[in-house]
C-alpha cells in the first residue's frame, strides 16, 4: 500500500507539471509572436492574427482548444498553425521532465522559468535571427535573484555562470569575426545566470555538440552549405535544459571515466 501512496502523488505531480507546461507553451507562443513585433505582451488580450477578433477564455485553453476547434479560428475559420499545438505539447513534456528530475523544489521553479524564457528566445532566434534584449536582460536578473536566494555562494555561482556563458561567445566573436553574434552572448549570459558556473560549462559543451550535430544533419540531408547562417539559439536552449536536468550526473560520469579507468 505504501507503494501506491508514494506513486500516486508523484504521477499526479507530473501530470500537473505537464498541464502547467501546456499553459506556459501557450504563453511562449504569445511572447514569440509579440516581442519581435514590439507589441505589449503582459497586458492586452490575444487576437486572431487573421481576422483580429479578440480571443475568449475558451480559445486560450492549450491543446484542448486546438483539438476542440480543429485547428481553426472560431470566428473566421482561418487555420491556426500547428506550431501552436506543438509548442504547447513540447513545453508540457519539458515541464514534466523538470518535475521528474527536480521534484517539488525551488530548483524546479527556477528551471521552469528558464525553460519558458529559453524556448521563447529559441523560437524568436530561429524565426528572426535575433535574440531580444527585452527577454534575456530581465531573464538574467531573475537568474541572479534565484542565485542570491541561497546566499553569497549562490549569488557568486550565478554571476560566474553568467560570465562564463557570455564570455565564451564574446571571445569567439572577438577572435573569429563572424559565425557567432552578440545575441548568442546575451543568451549565454541569461542561461549561465540560471545554471551557475558548474552547469554553465556543461551547457556550453552540450550547446556546441547539439549545434554541430544539427549542422551536419542540415548539410547532409537538407543540402545546406556550411556558410549558411544557422541560428544557434535553439541549440543553446536545448543544451541549457539538458544541463539543468542531468548536468550533475554528466559531470560525475565525466570525472569517473576520466579518473577511474
Ligand atoms: Zn480569426
Coordinates of C-alpha atoms and ligand atoms in Angstrom, one line a residue:
X1 CA 0.0 0.0 0.0
X2 CA 2.8 2.4 0.8
X3 CA 4.0 2.0 -2.8
X4 CA 0.6 3.3 -4.1
X5 CA 0.7 6.3 -1.8
X6 CA 4.2 7.1 -2.9
X7 CA 3.5 6.6 -6.6
X8 CA 0.1 8.3 -7.0
X9 CA 1.1 11.8 -5.8
X10 CA 4.2 11.6 -7.9
X11 CA 2.2 10.7 -11.1
X12 CA -0.4 13.4 -10.2
X13 CA 2.5 15.9 -9.8
X14 CA 4.0 15.0 -13.2
X15 CA 0.6 15.4 -14.8
X16 CA 0.2 18.8 -13.1
X17 CA 3.6 19.8 -14.4
X18 CA 2.6 18.8 -17.9
X19 CA -0.6 20.8 -17.7
X20 CA 1.2 23.9 -16.4
X21 CA 3.7 23.4 -19.2
X22 CA 1.0 23.5 -21.9
X23 CA -0.2 26.8 -20.5
X24 CA 3.4 28.0 -20.5
X25 CA 3.7 26.8 -24.1
X26 CA 0.7 29.0 -25.0
X27 CA 2.4 31.9 -23.2
X28 CA 5.6 31.2 -25.1
X29 CA 3.7 31.5 -28.4
X30 CA 2.4 34.9 -27.3
X31 CA 5.9 36.0 -26.4
X32 CA 7.4 34.6 -29.6
X33 CA 4.7 36.4 -31.7
X34 CA 4.6 39.8 -29.9
X35 CA 8.1 40.5 -28.9
X36 CA 9.6 40.7 -32.4
X37 CA 6.6 43.0 -33.3
X38 CA 7.2 45.2 -30.3
X39 CA 3.7 44.6 -29.0
X40 CA 2.6 44.7 -25.4
X41 CA 3.0 41.2 -24.1
X42 CA 1.8 41.4 -20.5
X43 CA -1.4 43.3 -20.9
X44 CA -3.7 43.3 -23.9
X45 CA -5.9 40.4 -25.0
X46 CA -4.9 37.9 -27.6
X47 CA -6.2 38.4 -31.1
X48 CA -6.6 36.0 -34.1
X49 CA -3.7 37.0 -36.4
X50 CA -6.0 36.5 -39.4
X51 CA -9.3 38.4 -38.5
X52 CA -8.2 40.3 -35.4
X53 CA -11.1 39.0 -33.4
X54 CA -10.3 39.1 -29.6
X55 CA -10.0 35.6 -28.3
X56 CA -12.1 34.4 -25.4
X57 CA -11.2 32.2 -22.5
X58 CA -12.3 29.1 -24.4
X59 CA -9.9 29.8 -27.2
X60 CA -7.0 30.1 -24.9
X61 CA -7.1 26.7 -23.2
X62 CA -4.0 24.9 -24.5
X63 CA -4.1 21.8 -26.6
X64 CA -7.8 21.3 -25.8
X65 CA -8.9 24.5 -27.7
X66 CA -6.8 23.4 -30.7
X67 CA -8.4 19.9 -30.7
X68 CA -11.9 21.3 -29.9
X69 CA -11.7 23.9 -32.6
X70 CA -10.0 21.5 -35.0
X71 CA -7.1 23.9 -35.6
X72 CA -9.3 26.8 -36.9
X73 CA -10.2 30.3 -35.6
X74 CA -13.7 30.1 -34.1
X75 CA -14.6 33.5 -35.7
X76 CA -13.1 33.4 -39.2
X77 CA -12.2 29.7 -39.6
X78 CA -8.6 30.7 -40.6
X79 CA -6.2 27.9 -40.0
X80 CA -4.2 28.1 -36.7
X81 CA -0.7 27.0 -37.3
X82 CA 0.0 23.5 -35.9
X83 CA 3.2 25.1 -34.3
X84 CA 1.0 26.5 -31.5
X85 CA -0.1 22.9 -30.7
X86 CA 3.4 21.6 -30.9
X87 CA 4.8 24.4 -28.7
X88 CA 2.2 23.6 -26.1
X89 CA 2.9 19.8 -26.2
X90 CA 6.7 20.3 -26.2
X91 CA 6.5 22.7 -23.3
X92 CA 4.2 20.3 -21.4
X93 CA 6.7 17.5 -22.0
X94 CA 9.7 19.7 -20.9
X95 CA 7.8 20.7 -17.7
X96 CA 7.0 17.0 -16.9
X97 CA 10.7 16.3 -17.3
X98 CA 11.6 19.1 -14.9
X99 CA 9.1 17.7 -12.3
X100 CA 10.6 14.2 -12.8
X101 CA 14.2 15.3 -12.5
X102 CA 14.0 18.1 -9.9
X103 CA 10.8 17.2 -8.0
X104 CA 8.9 19.8 -6.0
X105 CA 11.6 22.3 -5.3
X106 CA 12.8 25.9 -5.8
X107 CA 15.2 24.5 -8.4
X108 CA 12.2 23.1 -10.4
X109 CA 10.5 26.6 -10.3
X110 CA 13.8 28.3 -11.4
X111 CA 14.4 25.9 -14.2
X112 CA 10.7 26.1 -15.3
X113 CA 11.2 29.9 -15.7
X114 CA 14.5 29.4 -17.5
X115 CA 12.8 26.9 -19.9
X116 CA 10.0 29.4 -20.7
X117 CA 12.5 32.1 -21.5
X118 CA 14.9 29.8 -23.4
X119 CA 12.1 28.3 -25.5
X120 CA 10.7 31.8 -26.4
X121 CA 14.2 33.1 -27.3
X122 CA 15.0 29.9 -29.2
X123 CA 11.8 30.3 -31.4
X124 CA 12.4 34.0 -31.9
X125 CA 16.1 33.4 -32.8
X126 CA 15.1 30.6 -35.2
X127 CA 12.5 32.8 -37.0
X128 CA 14.2 36.2 -37.0
X129 CA 17.8 35.5 -36.2
X130 CA 17.6 38.0 -33.3
X131 CA 17.9 37.4 -29.6
X132 CA 15.6 40.0 -27.9
X133 CA 17.2 42.0 -25.0
X134 CA 13.6 42.5 -23.8
X135 CA 13.7 38.8 -22.7
X136 CA 17.3 38.0 -21.9
X137 CA 18.2 41.0 -19.8
X138 CA 15.2 40.7 -17.3
X139 CA 15.8 37.0 -17.5
X140 CA 19.4 37.4 -16.4
X141 CA 18.2 39.5 -13.4
X142 CA 15.8 36.7 -12.5
X143 CA 18.5 34.1 -12.7
X144 CA 20.8 36.1 -10.5
X145 CA 18.0 36.7 -8.0
X146 CA 17.4 32.9 -7.7
X147 CA 21.2 32.5 -7.1
X148 CA 21.0 35.1 -4.3
X149 CA 18.3 33.1 -2.6
X150 CA 21.0 30.7 -1.4
X151 CA 23.3 33.4 -0.1
X152 CA 26.6 34.7 -1.3
X153 CA 27.8 31.4 -2.7
X154 CA 24.7 31.1 -4.8
X155 CA 25.0 34.7 -6.0
X156 CA 28.6 34.3 -7.0
X157 CA 27.9 31.0 -8.7
X158 CA 25.1 32.6 -10.7
X159 CA 27.3 35.6 -11.6
X160 CA 30.1 33.2 -12.5
X161 CA 27.7 31.2 -14.8
X162 CA 26.6 34.4 -16.5
X163 CA 30.2 35.5 -17.1
X164 CA 31.2 32.0 -18.4
X165 CA 28.0 31.8 -20.6
X166 CA 28.6 35.2 -22.2
X167 CA 32.4 35.3 -22.0
X168 CA 32.9 32.3 -24.3
X169 CA 30.8 33.8 -27.1
X170 CA 32.4 37.2 -26.6
X171 CA 35.8 35.6 -27.0
X172 CA 34.7 33.7 -30.2
X173 CA 33.2 36.9 -31.6
X174 CA 36.4 38.9 -30.9
X175 CA 38.7 36.2 -32.2
X176 CA 36.8 35.0 -35.3
X177 CA 34.8 38.0 -36.5
X178 CA 31.7 36.1 -37.6
X179 CA 29.9 32.9 -37.0
X180 CA 28.6 33.9 -33.6
X181 CA 26.6 37.0 -32.9
X182 CA 26.2 39.2 -29.8
X183 CA 22.8 37.7 -29.4
X184 CA 24.4 34.4 -28.6
X185 CA 26.5 36.1 -25.9
X186 CA 23.4 37.7 -24.2
X187 CA 21.5 34.4 -24.4
X188 CA 24.6 32.7 -22.8
X189 CA 24.6 35.4 -20.1
X190 CA 21.0 34.6 -19.2
X191 CA 21.2 30.8 -19.3
X192 CA 24.5 30.9 -17.4
X193 CA 22.9 33.0 -14.6
X194 CA 20.2 30.4 -14.1
X195 CA 22.6 27.4 -14.2
X196 CA 25.5 28.7 -12.1
X197 CA 29.2 28.3 -13.2
X198 CA 29.4 24.4 -13.0
X199 CA 26.4 23.7 -15.1
X200 CA 27.2 26.6 -17.4
X201 CA 30.3 24.7 -18.5
X202 CA 28.1 21.6 -19.2
X203 CA 25.6 23.7 -21.0
X204 CA 28.2 25.2 -23.3
X205 CA 29.7 21.8 -24.2
X206 CA 26.2 20.4 -24.9
X207 CA 25.2 23.5 -27.0
X208 CA 28.2 23.1 -29.3
X209 CA 27.7 19.3 -29.6
X210 CA 24.0 19.8 -30.5
X211 CA 24.8 22.7 -32.8
X212 CA 27.4 20.7 -34.6
X213 CA 25.1 17.7 -34.9
X214 CA 22.3 19.8 -36.3
X215 CA 24.7 21.5 -38.7
X216 CA 25.9 18.1 -40.1
X217 CA 22.3 16.8 -40.4
X218 CA 21.3 20.0 -42.3
X219 CA 24.3 19.7 -44.6
X220 CA 23.8 16.0 -45.3
X221 CA 20.0 15.8 -45.6
X222 CA 18.9 19.3 -46.5
X223 CA 21.9 20.3 -48.6
X224 CA 22.6 23.4 -46.6
X225 CA 26.0 24.9 -47.1
X226 CA 28.4 25.3 -44.2
X227 CA 28.4 29.0 -44.6
X228 CA 24.7 29.4 -44.4
X229 CA 23.9 31.2 -41.2
X230 CA 22.2 28.9 -38.7
X231 CA 20.7 30.4 -35.5
X232 CA 22.5 29.0 -32.5
X233 CA 19.8 29.9 -30.0
X234 CA 17.7 26.7 -30.2
X235 CA 20.9 24.6 -29.6
X236 CA 21.7 26.7 -26.6
X237 CA 18.2 26.4 -25.2
X238 CA 18.2 22.6 -25.5
X239 CA 21.7 22.4 -24.1
X240 CA 20.7 24.5 -21.1
X241 CA 17.7 22.4 -20.4
X242 CA 19.7 19.1 -20.5
X243 CA 22.4 20.7 -18.3
X244 CA 19.8 21.8 -15.8
X245 CA 18.2 18.3 -15.6
X246 CA 21.2 16.0 -16.0
X247 CA 24.2 18.2 -15.6
X248 CA 25.3 16.9 -12.2
X249 CA 25.1 13.3 -13.5
X250 CA 27.0 14.2 -16.6
X251 CA 29.8 15.9 -14.5
X252 CA 30.1 12.8 -12.3
X253 CA 30.1 10.4 -15.3
X254 CA 32.8 12.5 -17.0
X255 CA 35.0 12.7 -13.9
X256 CA 34.6 8.9 -13.3
X257 CA 35.6 8.0 -16.8
X258 CA 38.5 10.4 -16.7
X259 CA 40.0 9.3 -13.4
X260 CA 38.9 5.8 -12.7
X261 CA 39.6 4.0 -15.9
Ligands
LIG1 ZN1 -9.9 34.6 -36.9

